[in-house]
mmCIF file of C-alpha atoms in Angstrom:
data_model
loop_
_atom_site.group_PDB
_atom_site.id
_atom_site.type_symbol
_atom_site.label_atom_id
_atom_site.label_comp_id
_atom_site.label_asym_id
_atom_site.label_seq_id
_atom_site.Cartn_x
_atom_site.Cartn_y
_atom_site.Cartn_z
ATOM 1 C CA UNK A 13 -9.324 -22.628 5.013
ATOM 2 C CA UNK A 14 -7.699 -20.289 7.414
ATOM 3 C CA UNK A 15 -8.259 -16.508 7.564
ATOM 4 C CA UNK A 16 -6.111 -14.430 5.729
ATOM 5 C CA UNK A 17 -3.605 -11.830 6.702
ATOM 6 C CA UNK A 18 -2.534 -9.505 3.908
ATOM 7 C CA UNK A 19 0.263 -7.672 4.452
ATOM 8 C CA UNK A 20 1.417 -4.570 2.717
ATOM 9 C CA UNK A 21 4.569 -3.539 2.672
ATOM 10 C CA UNK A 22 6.866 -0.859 0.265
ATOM 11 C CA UNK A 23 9.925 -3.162 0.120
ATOM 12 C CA UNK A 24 10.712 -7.090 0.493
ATOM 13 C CA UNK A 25 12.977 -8.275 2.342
ATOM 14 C CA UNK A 26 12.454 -5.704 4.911
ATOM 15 C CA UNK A 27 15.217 -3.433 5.892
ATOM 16 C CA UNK A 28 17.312 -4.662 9.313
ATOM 17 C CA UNK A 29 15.424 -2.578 11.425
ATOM 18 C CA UNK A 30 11.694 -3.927 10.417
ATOM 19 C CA UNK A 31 13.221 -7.566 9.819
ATOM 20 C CA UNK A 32 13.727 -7.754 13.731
ATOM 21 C CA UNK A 33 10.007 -7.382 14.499
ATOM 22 C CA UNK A 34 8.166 -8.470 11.951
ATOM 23 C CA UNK A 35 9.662 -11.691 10.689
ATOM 24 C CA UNK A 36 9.252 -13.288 14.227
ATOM 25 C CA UNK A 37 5.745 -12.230 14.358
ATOM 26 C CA UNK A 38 5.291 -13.583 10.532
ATOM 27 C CA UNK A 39 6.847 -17.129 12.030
ATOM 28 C CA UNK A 40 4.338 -17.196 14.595
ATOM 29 C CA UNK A 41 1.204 -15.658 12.680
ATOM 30 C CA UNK A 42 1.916 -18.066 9.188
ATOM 31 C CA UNK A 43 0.725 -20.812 11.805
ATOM 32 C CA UNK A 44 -2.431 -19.831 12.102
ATOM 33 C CA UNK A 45 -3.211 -17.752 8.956
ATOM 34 C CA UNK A 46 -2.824 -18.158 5.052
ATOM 35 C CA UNK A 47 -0.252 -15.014 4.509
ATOM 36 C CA UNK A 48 -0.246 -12.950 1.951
ATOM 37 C CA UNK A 49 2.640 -10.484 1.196
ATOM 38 C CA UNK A 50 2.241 -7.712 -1.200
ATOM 39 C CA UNK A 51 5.090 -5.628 -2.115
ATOM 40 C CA UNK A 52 6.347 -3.397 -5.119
ATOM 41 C CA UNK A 53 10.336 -3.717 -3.597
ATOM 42 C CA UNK A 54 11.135 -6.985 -4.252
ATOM 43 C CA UNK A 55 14.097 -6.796 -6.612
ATOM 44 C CA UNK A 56 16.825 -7.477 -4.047
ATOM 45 C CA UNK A 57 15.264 -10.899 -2.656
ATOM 46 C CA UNK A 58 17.895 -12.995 -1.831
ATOM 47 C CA UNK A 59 17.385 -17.381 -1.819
ATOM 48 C CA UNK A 60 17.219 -16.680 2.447
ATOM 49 C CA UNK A 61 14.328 -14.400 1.543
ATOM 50 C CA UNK A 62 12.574 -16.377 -0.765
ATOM 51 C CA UNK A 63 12.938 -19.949 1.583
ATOM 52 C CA UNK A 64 11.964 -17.373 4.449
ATOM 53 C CA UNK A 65 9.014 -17.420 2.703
ATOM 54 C CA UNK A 66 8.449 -20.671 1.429
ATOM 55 C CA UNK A 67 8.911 -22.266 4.794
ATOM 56 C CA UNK A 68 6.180 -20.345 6.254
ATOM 57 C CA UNK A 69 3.675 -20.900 3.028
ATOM 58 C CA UNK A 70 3.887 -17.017 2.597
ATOM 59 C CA UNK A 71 3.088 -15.845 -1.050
ATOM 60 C CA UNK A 72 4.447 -12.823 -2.383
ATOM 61 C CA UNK A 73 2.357 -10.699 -4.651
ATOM 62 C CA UNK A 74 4.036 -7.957 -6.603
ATOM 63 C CA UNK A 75 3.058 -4.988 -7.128
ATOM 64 C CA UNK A 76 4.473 -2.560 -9.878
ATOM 65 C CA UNK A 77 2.325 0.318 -8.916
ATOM 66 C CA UNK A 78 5.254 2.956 -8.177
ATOM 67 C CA UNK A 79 4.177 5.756 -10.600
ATOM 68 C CA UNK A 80 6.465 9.567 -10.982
ATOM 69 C CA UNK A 81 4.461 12.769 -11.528
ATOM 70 C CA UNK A 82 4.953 12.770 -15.366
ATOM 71 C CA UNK A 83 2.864 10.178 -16.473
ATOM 72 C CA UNK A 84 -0.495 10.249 -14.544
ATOM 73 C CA UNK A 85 -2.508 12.628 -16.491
ATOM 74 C CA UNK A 86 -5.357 10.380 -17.331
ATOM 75 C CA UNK A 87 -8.948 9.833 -16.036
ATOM 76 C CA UNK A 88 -7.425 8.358 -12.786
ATOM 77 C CA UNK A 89 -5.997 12.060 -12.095
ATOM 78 C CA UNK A 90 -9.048 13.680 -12.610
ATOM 79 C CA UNK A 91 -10.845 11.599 -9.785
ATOM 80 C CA UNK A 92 -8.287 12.323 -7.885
ATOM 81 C CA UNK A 93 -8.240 15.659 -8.148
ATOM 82 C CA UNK A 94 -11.998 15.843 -7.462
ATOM 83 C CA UNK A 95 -11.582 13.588 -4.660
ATOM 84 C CA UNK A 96 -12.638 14.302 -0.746
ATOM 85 C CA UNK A 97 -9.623 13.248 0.239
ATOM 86 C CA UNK A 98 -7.500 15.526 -2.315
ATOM 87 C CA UNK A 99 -10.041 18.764 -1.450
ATOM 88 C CA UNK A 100 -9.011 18.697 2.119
ATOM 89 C CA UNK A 101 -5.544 18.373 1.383
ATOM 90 C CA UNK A 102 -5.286 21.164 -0.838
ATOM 91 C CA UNK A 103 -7.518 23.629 1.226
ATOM 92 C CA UNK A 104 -5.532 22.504 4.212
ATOM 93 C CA UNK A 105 -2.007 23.588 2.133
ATOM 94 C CA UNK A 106 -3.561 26.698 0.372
ATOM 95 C CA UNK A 107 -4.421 27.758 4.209
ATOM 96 C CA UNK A 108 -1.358 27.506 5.074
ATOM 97 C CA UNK A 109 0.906 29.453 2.253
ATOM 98 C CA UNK A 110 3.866 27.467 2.833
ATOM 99 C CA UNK A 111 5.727 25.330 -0.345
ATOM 100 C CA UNK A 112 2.451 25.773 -1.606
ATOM 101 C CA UNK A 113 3.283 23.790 -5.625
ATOM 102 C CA UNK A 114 5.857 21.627 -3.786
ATOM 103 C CA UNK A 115 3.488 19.826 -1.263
ATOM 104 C CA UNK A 116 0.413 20.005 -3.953
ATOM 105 C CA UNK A 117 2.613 17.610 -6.334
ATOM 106 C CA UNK A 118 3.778 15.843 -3.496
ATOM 107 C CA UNK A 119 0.177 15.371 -1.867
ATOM 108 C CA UNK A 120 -1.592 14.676 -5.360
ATOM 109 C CA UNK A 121 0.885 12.317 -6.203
ATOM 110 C CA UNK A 122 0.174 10.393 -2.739
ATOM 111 C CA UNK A 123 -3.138 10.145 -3.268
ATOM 112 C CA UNK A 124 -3.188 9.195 -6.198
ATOM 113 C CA UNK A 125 -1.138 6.208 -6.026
ATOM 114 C CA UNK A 126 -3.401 5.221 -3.134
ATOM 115 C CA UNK A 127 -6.338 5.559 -5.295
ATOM 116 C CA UNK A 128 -4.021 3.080 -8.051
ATOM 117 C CA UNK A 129 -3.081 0.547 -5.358
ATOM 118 C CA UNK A 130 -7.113 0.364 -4.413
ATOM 119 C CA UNK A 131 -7.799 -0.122 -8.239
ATOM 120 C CA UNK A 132 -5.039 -2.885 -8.832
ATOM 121 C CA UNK A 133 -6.106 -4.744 -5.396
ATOM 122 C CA UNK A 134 -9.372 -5.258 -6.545
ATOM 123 C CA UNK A 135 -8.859 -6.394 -10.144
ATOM 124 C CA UNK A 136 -5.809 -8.449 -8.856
ATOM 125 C CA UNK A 137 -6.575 -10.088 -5.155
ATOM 126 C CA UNK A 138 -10.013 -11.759 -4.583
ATOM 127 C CA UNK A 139 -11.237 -9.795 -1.329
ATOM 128 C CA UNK A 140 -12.813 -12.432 0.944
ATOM 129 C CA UNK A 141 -15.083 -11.089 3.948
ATOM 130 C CA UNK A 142 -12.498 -12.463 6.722
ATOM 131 C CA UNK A 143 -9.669 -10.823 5.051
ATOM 132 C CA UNK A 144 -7.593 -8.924 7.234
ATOM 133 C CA UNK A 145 -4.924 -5.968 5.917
ATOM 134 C CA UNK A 146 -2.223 -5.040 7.306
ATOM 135 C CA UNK A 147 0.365 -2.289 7.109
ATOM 136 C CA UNK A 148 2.412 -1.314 9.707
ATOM 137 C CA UNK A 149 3.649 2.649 8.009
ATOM 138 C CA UNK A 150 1.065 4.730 6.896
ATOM 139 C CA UNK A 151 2.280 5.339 3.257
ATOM 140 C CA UNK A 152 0.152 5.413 0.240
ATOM 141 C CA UNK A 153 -0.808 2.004 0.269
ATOM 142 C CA UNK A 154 -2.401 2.119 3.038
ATOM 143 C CA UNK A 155 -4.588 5.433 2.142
ATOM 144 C CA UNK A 156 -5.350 2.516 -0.942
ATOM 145 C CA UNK A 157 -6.459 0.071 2.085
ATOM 146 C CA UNK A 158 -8.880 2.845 3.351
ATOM 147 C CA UNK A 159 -10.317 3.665 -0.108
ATOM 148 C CA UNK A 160 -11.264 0.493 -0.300
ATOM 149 C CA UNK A 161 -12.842 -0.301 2.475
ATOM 150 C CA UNK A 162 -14.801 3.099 1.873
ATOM 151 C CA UNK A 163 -15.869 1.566 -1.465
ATOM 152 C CA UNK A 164 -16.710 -1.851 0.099
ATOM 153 C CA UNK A 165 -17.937 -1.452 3.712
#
């Protein structure tokens, strides 16, 4: 079995600009590694897209994760909210005295959709030691990525 690269990404097919770089380097990596693509954008997948895919034995993994500020009052929020990562945000924002509700809800709701995407990844992808993420903007997925790999080291 190869090593696998997973790579997480916002929106499938990638946008024109992203397509240019990182579908060549997908071509040239699927030869090499099992690919993984998880993605919570992939509504507007066209047959290209899909055989794009296909061609290079890439499988793409859903992920519905996308949450709005009005429905995560639950246990999840809670952890957030007493999180490191959360603490330092909000002391850094109080500090400052600048949009202070605007970039609390915005910053909360950040993290915790990272701390969701960490939960869903490990009840829905089977982490193997020689795994290898990937994800190339630094969005809340990613924050998920490092979570994770603080949980498992």
């Amino acid at each position: 079995m190869n090593r696998r690269i997973v790579f997480i990404s916002h929106i499938y097919p990638y946008g024109i600009g992203e397509k240019m770089f990182v579908c060549p380097e997908l071509n040239i990596l699927a030869q090499k590694y099992d690919i993984k693509l998880i993605s919570s954008g992939t509504e507007n997948c066209s047959d290209n897209d899909l055989n794009f895919l296909s061609k290079n034995s890439i499988e793409l993994k859903k992920y519905e994760g996308d949450v709005s500020i009005n429905n995560i009052l639950n246990k999840r929020a809670l952890r957030v909210a007493k999180s490191e990562i959360f603490k330092k945000e909000f002391l850094d924002i109080i500090h400052e005295r600048k949009q202070i509700f605007t970039r609390l809800k915005t910053s909360f709701k950040f993290v915790y959709d990272g701390f969701r995407f960490a939960e869903w990844l490990e009840a829905n992808y089977e982490i193997s030691d020689g795994d290898v993420f990937y994800s190339y903007w630094y969005y809340s997925r990613a924050l998920g990525l490092a979570i994770l790999k603080d949980r498992h080291p």
